[in-house]
């Protein structure tokens, strides 16, 4: 699968080693929400918006939701690895900090 936007991609890896790529963080979140057994997931990753295609574990990522920083699926959800990058984006685009 080719991603629509490298800066907003996400990935899930199962315990069997299968990787699933997503166009956006919101697609990853929806996939996780539909899982019958969340215990099958090994790890979840999101792209660092400030340094694509670097991936960050969702537990370590810092999220920003902003209507003026569009994501491929339209919910304006973006991830960052560093607090100063999220703060800079919030200053530039507005929005609210969000946890996974």
Short mmCIF file of N, CA and C in Angstrom, two decimals:
data_model
loop_
_atom_site.label_atom_id
_atom_site.label_comp_id
_atom_site.label_asym_id
_atom_site.label_seq_id
_atom_site.Cartn_x
_atom_site.Cartn_y
_atom_site.Cartn_z
N UNK A 1 0.85 -1.18 0.00
CA UNK A 1 0.00 0.00 0.00
C UNK A 1 0.89 1.23 0.00
N UNK A 2 0.59 2.17 -0.86
CA UNK A 2 1.32 3.44 -0.82
C UNK A 2 0.50 4.42 0.01
N UNK A 3 1.22 5.20 0.79
CA UNK A 3 0.54 6.14 1.68
C UNK A 3 0.21 7.44 0.95
N UNK A 4 -0.93 8.01 1.28
CA UNK A 4 -1.36 9.26 0.66
C UNK A 4 -0.48 10.43 1.10
N UNK A 5 0.03 10.34 2.33
CA UNK A 5 0.79 11.44 2.91
C UNK A 5 1.80 10.86 3.89
N UNK A 6 3.08 10.88 3.54
CA UNK A 6 4.12 10.27 4.38
C UNK A 6 4.18 10.86 5.79
N UNK A 7 3.76 12.09 5.98
CA UNK A 7 3.88 12.75 7.28
C UNK A 7 2.78 12.36 8.27
N UNK A 8 1.77 11.62 7.82
CA UNK A 8 0.66 11.24 8.70
C UNK A 8 0.45 9.74 8.78
N UNK A 9 1.33 8.95 8.25
CA UNK A 9 1.15 7.51 8.22
C UNK A 9 1.24 6.87 9.60
N UNK A 10 0.81 5.62 9.67
CA UNK A 10 0.85 4.86 10.91
C UNK A 10 1.00 3.39 10.57
N UNK A 11 1.37 2.60 11.58
CA UNK A 11 1.60 1.19 11.35
C UNK A 11 1.27 0.40 12.61
N UNK A 12 0.72 -0.77 12.40
CA UNK A 12 0.48 -1.72 13.49
C UNK A 12 1.25 -2.99 13.17
N UNK A 13 1.86 -3.57 14.19
CA UNK A 13 2.57 -4.83 14.03
C UNK A 13 1.94 -5.82 15.02
N UNK A 14 1.53 -6.97 14.50
CA UNK A 14 0.93 -7.99 15.36
C UNK A 14 2.02 -8.86 15.99
N UNK A 15 1.63 -9.66 16.95
CA UNK A 15 2.58 -10.56 17.60
C UNK A 15 3.08 -11.64 16.66
N UNK A 16 2.38 -11.87 15.57
CA UNK A 16 2.84 -12.84 14.57
C UNK A 16 3.79 -12.19 13.57
N UNK A 17 4.00 -10.88 13.68
CA UNK A 17 4.92 -10.18 12.80
C UNK A 17 4.29 -9.53 11.58
N UNK A 18 3.00 -9.64 11.45
CA UNK A 18 2.33 -9.02 10.31
C UNK A 18 2.22 -7.52 10.55
N UNK A 19 2.56 -6.74 9.53
CA UNK A 19 2.51 -5.28 9.62
C UNK A 19 1.35 -4.75 8.78
N UNK A 20 0.63 -3.80 9.34
CA UNK A 20 -0.47 -3.13 8.66
C UNK A 20 -0.13 -1.65 8.55
N UNK A 21 -0.18 -1.10 7.35
CA UNK A 21 0.10 0.33 7.13
C UNK A 21 -1.22 1.09 7.00
N UNK A 22 -1.22 2.30 7.52
CA UNK A 22 -2.42 3.15 7.50
C UNK A 22 -2.05 4.53 6.97
N UNK A 23 -2.97 5.14 6.25
CA UNK A 23 -2.78 6.49 5.71
C UNK A 23 -2.77 7.56 6.79
N UNK A 24 -3.39 7.26 7.92
CA UNK A 24 -3.51 8.29 8.94
C UNK A 24 -3.60 7.66 10.32
N UNK A 25 -3.35 8.48 11.33
CA UNK A 25 -3.43 8.04 12.71
C UNK A 25 -4.87 7.65 13.05
N UNK A 26 -5.83 8.40 12.52
CA UNK A 26 -7.22 8.09 12.82
C UNK A 26 -7.63 6.73 12.25
N UNK A 27 -7.04 6.32 11.14
CA UNK A 27 -7.32 4.98 10.60
C UNK A 27 -6.74 3.90 11.51
N UNK A 28 -5.54 4.14 12.03
CA UNK A 28 -4.95 3.22 12.99
C UNK A 28 -5.82 3.10 14.23
N UNK A 29 -6.27 4.24 14.76
CA UNK A 29 -7.10 4.24 15.96
C UNK A 29 -8.41 3.49 15.71
N UNK A 30 -9.01 3.66 14.56
CA UNK A 30 -10.25 2.96 14.23
C UNK A 30 -10.01 1.45 14.14
N UNK A 31 -8.89 1.06 13.54
CA UNK A 31 -8.53 -0.36 13.43
C UNK A 31 -8.38 -0.97 14.82
N UNK A 32 -7.66 -0.29 15.70
CA UNK A 32 -7.47 -0.77 17.08
C UNK A 32 -8.82 -0.90 17.78
N UNK A 33 -9.69 0.07 17.57
CA UNK A 33 -11.00 0.05 18.20
C UNK A 33 -11.88 -1.10 17.75
N UNK A 34 -11.63 -1.63 16.55
CA UNK A 34 -12.42 -2.75 16.02
C UNK A 34 -11.84 -4.12 16.36
N UNK A 35 -10.66 -4.17 16.95
CA UNK A 35 -10.03 -5.46 17.23
C UNK A 35 -10.84 -6.26 18.24
N UNK A 36 -11.04 -7.53 17.95
CA UNK A 36 -11.71 -8.41 18.90
C UNK A 36 -10.78 -8.73 20.06
N UNK A 37 -9.48 -8.86 19.78
CA UNK A 37 -8.50 -9.19 20.81
C UNK A 37 -7.31 -8.25 20.70
N UNK A 38 -7.30 -7.14 21.44
CA UNK A 38 -6.18 -6.22 21.39
C UNK A 38 -4.85 -6.85 21.80
N UNK A 39 -4.89 -7.99 22.46
CA UNK A 39 -3.69 -8.69 22.87
C UNK A 39 -2.88 -9.25 21.72
N UNK A 40 -3.46 -9.23 20.51
CA UNK A 40 -2.72 -9.72 19.34
C UNK A 40 -1.74 -8.68 18.80
N UNK A 41 -1.82 -7.46 19.31
CA UNK A 41 -0.97 -6.37 18.82
C UNK A 41 0.37 -6.38 19.55
N UNK A 42 1.43 -6.35 18.78
CA UNK A 42 2.78 -6.25 19.36
C UNK A 42 3.14 -4.79 19.60
N UNK A 43 2.90 -3.93 18.57
CA UNK A 43 3.26 -2.52 18.71
C UNK A 43 2.48 -1.67 17.72
N UNK A 44 2.32 -0.40 18.09
CA UNK A 44 1.64 0.58 17.24
C UNK A 44 2.60 1.75 17.05
N UNK A 45 2.66 2.25 15.82
CA UNK A 45 3.61 3.29 15.44
C UNK A 45 2.91 4.39 14.66
N UNK A 46 3.40 5.61 14.82
CA UNK A 46 2.91 6.76 14.05
C UNK A 46 4.11 7.52 13.49
N UNK A 47 3.90 8.20 12.40
CA UNK A 47 4.97 8.98 11.79
C UNK A 47 5.18 10.28 12.53
N UNK A 48 6.44 10.61 12.77
CA UNK A 48 6.79 11.91 13.35
C UNK A 48 6.61 12.96 12.25
N UNK A 49 5.62 13.81 12.39
CA UNK A 49 5.30 14.81 11.37
C UNK A 49 6.50 15.69 11.03
N UNK A 50 7.34 15.96 12.02
CA UNK A 50 8.50 16.84 11.81
C UNK A 50 9.68 16.12 11.18
N UNK A 51 9.61 14.80 11.09
CA UNK A 51 10.74 14.05 10.57
C UNK A 51 10.28 12.77 9.86
N UNK A 52 9.41 12.90 8.85
CA UNK A 52 8.96 11.69 8.16
C UNK A 52 10.13 11.10 7.36
N UNK A 53 10.24 9.83 7.25
CA UNK A 53 9.30 8.79 7.65
C UNK A 53 9.61 8.15 9.00
N UNK A 54 10.27 8.87 9.90
CA UNK A 54 10.58 8.32 11.23
C UNK A 54 9.30 7.92 11.96
N UNK A 55 9.32 6.74 12.55
CA UNK A 55 8.18 6.25 13.30
C UNK A 55 8.43 6.36 14.80
N UNK A 56 7.36 6.61 15.54
CA UNK A 56 7.40 6.74 16.99
C UNK A 56 6.34 5.81 17.56
N UNK A 57 6.68 5.10 18.62
CA UNK A 57 5.66 4.26 19.28
C UNK A 57 4.55 5.17 19.80
N UNK A 58 3.32 4.72 19.70
CA UNK A 58 2.20 5.57 20.12
C UNK A 58 2.30 5.95 21.59
N UNK A 59 2.89 5.08 22.40
CA UNK A 59 3.02 5.38 23.83
C UNK A 59 3.98 6.56 24.08
N UNK A 60 4.87 6.82 23.14
CA UNK A 60 5.86 7.88 23.28
C UNK A 60 5.51 9.12 22.45
N UNK A 61 4.57 8.99 21.55
CA UNK A 61 4.22 10.08 20.64
C UNK A 61 3.42 11.17 21.34
N UNK A 62 3.55 12.37 20.81
CA UNK A 62 2.79 13.53 21.28
C UNK A 62 1.86 13.92 20.14
N UNK A 63 0.59 14.05 20.43
CA UNK A 63 -0.41 14.28 19.39
C UNK A 63 -0.97 15.69 19.44
N UNK A 64 -1.35 16.15 18.27
CA UNK A 64 -2.01 17.45 18.12
C UNK A 64 -3.21 17.24 17.22
N UNK A 65 -4.35 17.75 17.63
CA UNK A 65 -5.52 17.74 16.77
C UNK A 65 -5.80 19.20 16.41
N UNK A 66 -5.81 19.46 15.09
CA UNK A 66 -5.96 20.83 14.61
C UNK A 66 -6.74 20.84 13.30
N UNK A 67 -7.79 21.62 13.22
CA UNK A 67 -8.55 21.70 11.97
C UNK A 67 -7.79 22.40 10.84
N UNK A 68 -6.72 23.11 11.17
CA UNK A 68 -5.97 23.82 10.13
C UNK A 68 -4.68 23.09 9.74
N UNK A 69 -4.44 21.91 10.31
CA UNK A 69 -3.33 21.05 9.91
C UNK A 69 -3.96 19.73 9.46
N UNK A 70 -4.39 19.68 8.19
CA UNK A 70 -5.18 18.55 7.74
C UNK A 70 -4.38 17.24 7.66
N UNK A 71 -5.07 16.17 7.98
CA UNK A 71 -4.53 14.82 7.80
C UNK A 71 -5.32 14.16 6.67
N UNK A 72 -4.80 13.05 6.11
CA UNK A 72 -5.45 12.45 4.94
C UNK A 72 -6.92 12.12 5.10
N UNK A 73 -7.36 11.75 6.28
CA UNK A 73 -8.77 11.39 6.47
C UNK A 73 -9.60 12.53 7.03
N UNK A 74 -8.99 13.68 7.22
CA UNK A 74 -9.75 14.88 7.55
C UNK A 74 -9.98 15.20 9.02
N UNK A 75 -9.44 14.41 9.94
CA UNK A 75 -9.67 14.70 11.35
C UNK A 75 -8.60 15.61 11.96
N UNK A 76 -7.56 15.91 11.20
CA UNK A 76 -6.54 16.85 11.68
C UNK A 76 -5.70 16.31 12.82
N UNK A 77 -5.44 15.01 12.83
CA UNK A 77 -4.66 14.38 13.89
C UNK A 77 -3.23 14.17 13.41
N UNK A 78 -2.27 14.71 14.16
CA UNK A 78 -0.86 14.68 13.78
C UNK A 78 -0.03 14.25 14.98
N UNK A 79 1.08 13.53 14.73
CA UNK A 79 1.94 13.04 15.80
C UNK A 79 3.33 13.65 15.70
N UNK A 80 3.96 13.78 16.86
CA UNK A 80 5.30 14.34 16.95
C UNK A 80 6.12 13.52 17.94
N UNK A 81 7.43 13.50 17.74
CA UNK A 81 8.33 12.82 18.67
C UNK A 81 8.81 13.76 19.76
N UNK A 82 8.91 15.04 19.46
CA UNK A 82 9.49 16.00 20.41
C UNK A 82 8.46 17.05 20.83
N UNK A 83 8.45 17.39 22.11
CA UNK A 83 7.48 18.38 22.60
C UNK A 83 7.61 19.72 21.89
N UNK A 84 8.82 20.16 21.62
CA UNK A 84 9.00 21.46 20.96
C UNK A 84 8.44 21.47 19.55
N UNK A 85 8.43 20.34 18.87
CA UNK A 85 7.84 20.28 17.53
C UNK A 85 6.32 20.39 17.60
N UNK A 86 5.73 19.70 18.58
CA UNK A 86 4.27 19.82 18.75
C UNK A 86 3.90 21.24 19.15
N UNK A 87 4.66 21.83 20.05
CA UNK A 87 4.37 23.21 20.48
C UNK A 87 4.48 24.19 19.31
N UNK A 88 5.49 23.99 18.47
CA UNK A 88 5.64 24.85 17.29
C UNK A 88 4.47 24.71 16.34
N UNK A 89 4.03 23.48 16.13
CA UNK A 89 2.88 23.26 15.25
C UNK A 89 1.61 23.86 15.85
N UNK A 90 1.45 23.73 17.17
CA UNK A 90 0.28 24.30 17.83
C UNK A 90 0.27 25.81 17.71
N UNK A 91 1.45 26.42 17.79
CA UNK A 91 1.56 27.87 17.62
C UNK A 91 1.21 28.27 16.19
N UNK A 92 1.69 27.50 15.22
CA UNK A 92 1.46 27.82 13.80
C UNK A 92 0.04 27.51 13.34
N UNK A 93 -0.49 26.38 13.79
CA UNK A 93 -1.76 25.90 13.26
C UNK A 93 -2.92 25.95 14.25
N UNK A 94 -2.63 26.18 15.52
CA UNK A 94 -3.67 26.09 16.52
C UNK A 94 -3.95 24.62 16.83
N UNK A 95 -4.88 24.39 17.68
CA UNK A 95 -5.25 23.03 17.99
C UNK A 95 -5.02 22.68 19.45
N UNK A 96 -5.24 21.42 19.77
CA UNK A 96 -5.15 20.95 21.15
C UNK A 96 -4.26 19.72 21.23
N UNK A 97 -3.51 19.64 22.33
CA UNK A 97 -2.71 18.46 22.60
C UNK A 97 -3.66 17.31 22.92
N UNK A 98 -3.23 16.11 22.55
CA UNK A 98 -4.07 14.94 22.72
C UNK A 98 -3.18 13.76 23.08
N UNK A 99 -3.66 12.89 23.95
CA UNK A 99 -2.96 11.67 24.30
C UNK A 99 -3.55 10.51 23.52
N UNK A 100 -2.77 9.45 23.36
CA UNK A 100 -3.26 8.26 22.67
C UNK A 100 -4.40 7.66 23.45
#
